């Protein structure tokens, strides 16, 4: 009688690493989000709460040149805050003025920040509209940073996670300063900026590499969060 060798145990028991179709069991049920209080919605935002609401600054002379550099920035900020019914800000609370064309008319606008306390600041932008000094943006924020790039005004604020900040971009849409984008970014300070990588010698330079880096408003003690 011929000798018949027994089959290997692995063959008799079946292939252990079978890669074909197989059943993982019942799939988890997928349900649409359930909205709470779906019949309730907030009232429209009031005009005074719109950061892009434009308002002429009272008590400031007309500016025929249309250039905010031809005005007294301290007087503009003081008059605007008084018009809001508040006290004029202390001189040491007003950051040095910054000028940048945000309204895309070829003339610099005034960007001002007043530190209300050790944490909160009031950020405002002024432009000359038809020879009248006009506030085109006003918002209260915790300024972890303010940057200018490509016509955008980027406001950086801390989040609950110390590694990240929220970034709100405002941009002129042709008639007003409006919110453009909301993103998250890594937290950084002027003392601890994000590292930059030098371009590879074999990589051709970017067409935008000649543009200056984003400018920032001067930091104050309130910036160090």
Short mmCIF file of C-alpha atoms in Angstrom, two decimals:
data_model
loop_
_atom_site.label_atom_id
_atom_site.label_comp_id
_atom_site.label_asym_id
_atom_site.label_seq_id
_atom_site.Cartn_x
_atom_site.Cartn_y
_atom_site.Cartn_z
CA UNK A 1 0.00 0.00 0.00
CA UNK A 2 1.43 3.45 -0.93
CA UNK A 3 2.29 5.78 1.93
CA UNK A 4 0.04 8.89 2.19
CA UNK A 5 1.53 11.75 4.19
CA UNK A 6 -0.92 13.68 6.39
CA UNK A 7 -1.77 17.19 5.22
CA UNK A 8 -0.24 20.04 7.24
CA UNK A 9 -2.38 21.25 10.05
CA UNK A 10 -2.54 24.75 8.53
CA UNK A 11 -4.14 23.37 5.38
CA UNK A 12 -6.61 21.20 7.22
CA UNK A 13 -7.59 24.09 9.49
CA UNK A 14 -7.91 26.63 6.66
CA UNK A 15 -5.80 29.65 5.67
CA UNK A 16 -5.22 31.98 8.61
CA UNK A 17 -4.32 35.07 6.55
CA UNK A 18 -7.19 34.99 4.06
CA UNK A 19 -7.35 38.37 2.28
CA UNK A 20 -10.57 38.07 0.33
CA UNK A 21 -13.98 39.44 1.25
CA UNK A 22 -15.08 38.66 4.74
CA UNK A 23 -17.74 39.74 7.19
CA UNK A 24 -16.71 42.17 9.96
CA UNK A 25 -20.09 42.01 11.50
CA UNK A 26 -22.93 44.49 11.48
CA UNK A 27 -22.01 48.01 10.36
CA UNK A 28 -22.57 50.83 12.80
CA UNK A 29 -25.73 52.82 12.21
CA UNK A 30 -25.17 56.28 10.75
CA UNK A 31 -27.52 58.98 11.94
CA UNK A 32 -27.88 62.57 10.83
CA UNK A 33 -27.09 65.27 13.42
CA UNK A 34 -29.98 66.02 15.70
CA UNK A 35 -30.55 69.74 16.06
CA UNK A 36 -31.60 71.06 19.46
CA UNK A 37 -34.12 73.93 19.54
CA UNK A 38 -34.40 73.97 15.76
CA UNK A 39 -37.33 76.40 15.98
CA UNK A 40 -35.17 79.13 17.55
CA UNK A 41 -32.74 81.42 15.73
CA UNK A 42 -30.93 84.60 16.77
CA UNK A 43 -32.07 88.03 15.73
CA UNK A 44 -30.02 89.70 13.00
CA UNK A 45 -26.90 91.44 14.24
CA UNK A 46 -27.59 95.04 15.17
CA UNK A 47 -25.85 97.72 13.16
CA UNK A 48 -23.75 98.87 16.14
CA UNK A 49 -22.32 95.36 16.54
CA UNK A 50 -20.99 95.19 12.98
CA UNK A 51 -17.22 95.74 13.09
CA UNK A 52 -17.28 96.94 9.48
CA UNK A 53 -19.92 99.62 10.12
CA UNK A 54 -18.60 102.93 8.79
CA UNK A 55 -18.88 106.14 10.78
CA UNK A 56 -17.45 109.60 10.27
CA UNK A 57 -15.22 110.73 13.13
CA UNK A 58 -16.69 113.99 14.49
CA UNK A 59 -14.54 117.03 15.17
CA UNK A 60 -11.83 116.19 12.62
CA UNK A 61 -11.18 118.61 9.75
CA UNK A 62 -11.70 117.46 6.20
CA UNK A 63 -8.70 116.00 4.40
CA UNK A 64 -8.59 117.13 0.74
CA UNK A 65 -5.55 114.95 0.03
CA UNK A 66 -7.41 111.80 1.11
CA UNK A 67 -4.27 110.69 2.99
CA UNK A 68 -4.58 109.69 6.65
CA UNK A 69 -0.95 110.69 7.15
CA UNK A 70 -2.13 114.29 6.83
CA UNK A 71 -4.13 113.94 10.07
CA UNK A 72 -3.14 113.88 13.72
CA UNK A 73 -3.55 110.16 14.64
CA UNK A 74 -3.82 110.88 18.36
CA UNK A 75 -6.60 113.41 17.74
CA UNK A 76 -8.47 110.97 15.49
CA UNK A 77 -8.36 108.16 18.06
CA UNK A 78 -9.31 110.50 20.91
CA UNK A 79 -12.27 111.99 19.00
CA UNK A 80 -13.55 108.57 17.95
CA UNK A 81 -13.47 107.16 21.47
CA UNK A 82 -15.17 110.28 22.85
CA UNK A 83 -17.90 109.88 20.22
CA UNK A 84 -18.55 106.42 21.63
CA UNK A 85 -19.37 108.00 24.97
CA UNK A 86 -16.20 106.84 26.68
CA UNK A 87 -13.19 108.56 28.12
CA UNK A 88 -10.29 109.48 25.87
CA UNK A 89 -7.64 106.77 26.12
CA UNK A 90 -4.51 107.44 28.13
CA UNK A 91 -1.50 108.28 25.97
CA UNK A 92 0.44 105.24 27.19
CA UNK A 93 -2.47 102.95 26.23
CA UNK A 94 -2.41 103.97 22.55
CA UNK A 95 0.02 101.98 20.44
CA UNK A 96 2.13 103.71 17.84
CA UNK A 97 0.10 104.33 14.66
CA UNK A 98 0.53 102.06 11.67
CA UNK A 99 -0.28 103.00 8.07
CA UNK A 100 -1.26 100.63 5.28
CA UNK A 101 -3.58 100.80 2.29
CA UNK A 102 -6.42 98.51 3.32
CA UNK A 103 -9.18 100.20 1.30
CA UNK A 104 -7.37 99.70 -2.02
CA UNK A 105 -7.46 103.36 -3.05
CA UNK A 106 -3.70 103.82 -3.25
CA UNK A 107 -3.54 105.90 -0.05
CA UNK A 108 -2.52 104.68 3.41
CA UNK A 109 -5.15 104.12 6.07
CA UNK A 110 -4.57 104.52 9.80
CA UNK A 111 -4.54 101.37 11.95
CA UNK A 112 -4.77 102.05 15.67
CA UNK A 113 -4.88 99.87 18.78
CA UNK A 114 -5.77 101.00 22.29
CA UNK A 115 -4.98 98.66 25.19
CA UNK A 116 -7.97 98.74 27.51
CA UNK A 117 -6.29 96.61 30.17
CA UNK A 118 -3.50 94.05 30.37
CA UNK A 119 -5.35 91.71 28.01
CA UNK A 120 -8.09 93.34 25.91
CA UNK A 121 -7.53 95.92 23.19
CA UNK A 122 -9.63 97.99 20.83
CA UNK A 123 -8.48 97.76 17.21
CA UNK A 124 -9.71 100.41 14.78
CA UNK A 125 -9.04 101.36 11.15
CA UNK A 126 -9.59 104.84 9.74
CA UNK A 127 -9.75 105.95 6.13
CA UNK A 128 -10.54 109.16 4.28
CA UNK A 129 -13.80 108.75 2.39
CA UNK A 130 -14.83 111.80 0.31
CA UNK A 131 -12.42 113.97 2.32
CA UNK A 132 -14.00 112.85 5.61
CA UNK A 133 -12.05 110.86 8.20
CA UNK A 134 -14.12 107.69 8.60
CA UNK A 135 -13.82 104.70 10.85
CA UNK A 136 -14.12 101.60 8.66
CA UNK A 137 -13.38 98.87 11.22
CA UNK A 138 -13.71 98.62 14.99
CA UNK A 139 -13.42 95.50 17.09
CA UNK A 140 -12.48 94.53 20.62
CA UNK A 141 -10.14 91.56 20.87
CA UNK A 142 -7.31 89.90 22.75
CA UNK A 143 -4.51 90.73 20.34
CA UNK A 144 -2.03 87.88 20.22
CA UNK A 145 -0.88 89.48 16.98
CA UNK A 146 -1.93 91.77 14.14
CA UNK A 147 -0.52 91.21 10.66
CA UNK A 148 -0.81 92.78 7.23
CA UNK A 149 -0.47 90.70 4.09
CA UNK A 150 -1.90 90.92 0.56
CA UNK A 151 -4.40 93.60 1.58
CA UNK A 152 -5.69 91.51 4.48
CA UNK A 153 -5.77 92.59 8.11
CA UNK A 154 -5.22 89.41 10.14
CA UNK A 155 -6.15 89.45 13.82
CA UNK A 156 -4.68 86.65 15.92
CA UNK A 157 -6.38 85.72 19.20
CA UNK A 158 -5.52 83.00 21.74
CA UNK A 159 -7.60 79.85 22.10
CA UNK A 160 -8.04 77.47 25.02
CA UNK A 161 -5.23 75.38 23.55
CA UNK A 162 -2.01 77.37 24.12
CA UNK A 163 -0.47 75.83 21.00
CA UNK A 164 -2.90 77.56 18.64
CA UNK A 165 -4.47 80.92 17.90
CA UNK A 166 -7.57 81.77 15.93
CA UNK A 167 -6.91 84.02 12.94
CA UNK A 168 -9.63 86.34 11.62
CA UNK A 169 -8.95 87.99 8.26
CA UNK A 170 -10.67 91.24 7.31
CA UNK A 171 -10.49 92.57 3.76
CA UNK A 172 -11.95 95.48 1.81
CA UNK A 173 -14.62 94.21 -0.59
CA UNK A 174 -14.91 97.42 -2.61
CA UNK A 175 -17.23 99.23 -0.24
CA UNK A 176 -16.52 98.03 3.29
CA UNK A 177 -14.20 95.98 5.52
CA UNK A 178 -15.69 92.52 5.86
CA UNK A 179 -14.74 89.24 7.47
CA UNK A 180 -12.92 87.14 4.90
CA UNK A 181 -11.76 83.98 6.65
CA UNK A 182 -11.46 82.22 10.00
CA UNK A 183 -8.61 79.77 10.57
CA UNK A 184 -6.39 78.25 13.25
CA UNK A 185 -2.63 78.75 13.30
CA UNK A 186 0.32 77.87 15.52
CA UNK A 187 0.86 80.26 18.40
CA UNK A 188 3.91 82.46 18.04
CA UNK A 189 5.23 85.70 19.43
CA UNK A 190 7.79 88.19 18.08
CA UNK A 191 10.22 86.67 20.57
CA UNK A 192 9.45 83.12 19.43
CA UNK A 193 8.52 83.16 15.71
CA UNK A 194 7.91 80.07 13.67
CA UNK A 195 11.08 78.79 11.98
CA UNK A 196 11.47 79.58 8.30
CA UNK A 197 13.09 77.26 5.80
CA UNK A 198 15.57 78.56 3.26
CA UNK A 199 14.67 77.69 -0.37
CA UNK A 200 16.53 74.79 -1.89
CA UNK A 201 19.32 75.84 -4.31
CA UNK A 202 17.82 73.55 -6.95
CA UNK A 203 14.35 75.08 -6.59
CA UNK A 204 13.58 78.20 -8.65
CA UNK A 205 12.45 81.18 -6.57
CA UNK A 206 8.74 81.82 -6.19
CA UNK A 207 7.28 84.72 -8.20
CA UNK A 208 6.16 86.26 -4.89
CA UNK A 209 9.48 85.76 -3.13
CA UNK A 210 10.33 89.41 -3.66
CA UNK A 211 7.38 90.64 -1.58
CA UNK A 212 8.16 91.96 1.91
CA UNK A 213 7.14 89.80 4.89
CA UNK A 214 3.85 90.59 6.67
CA UNK A 215 4.11 93.64 8.91
CA UNK A 216 2.92 93.58 12.50
CA UNK A 217 1.77 96.27 14.87
CA UNK A 218 4.31 96.89 17.65
CA UNK A 219 3.77 94.49 20.57
CA UNK A 220 2.76 95.69 23.98
CA UNK A 221 2.73 94.01 27.40
CA UNK A 222 -0.85 92.96 26.67
CA UNK A 223 0.38 90.84 23.76
CA UNK A 224 2.34 88.48 25.93
CA UNK A 225 -0.38 86.04 26.88
#
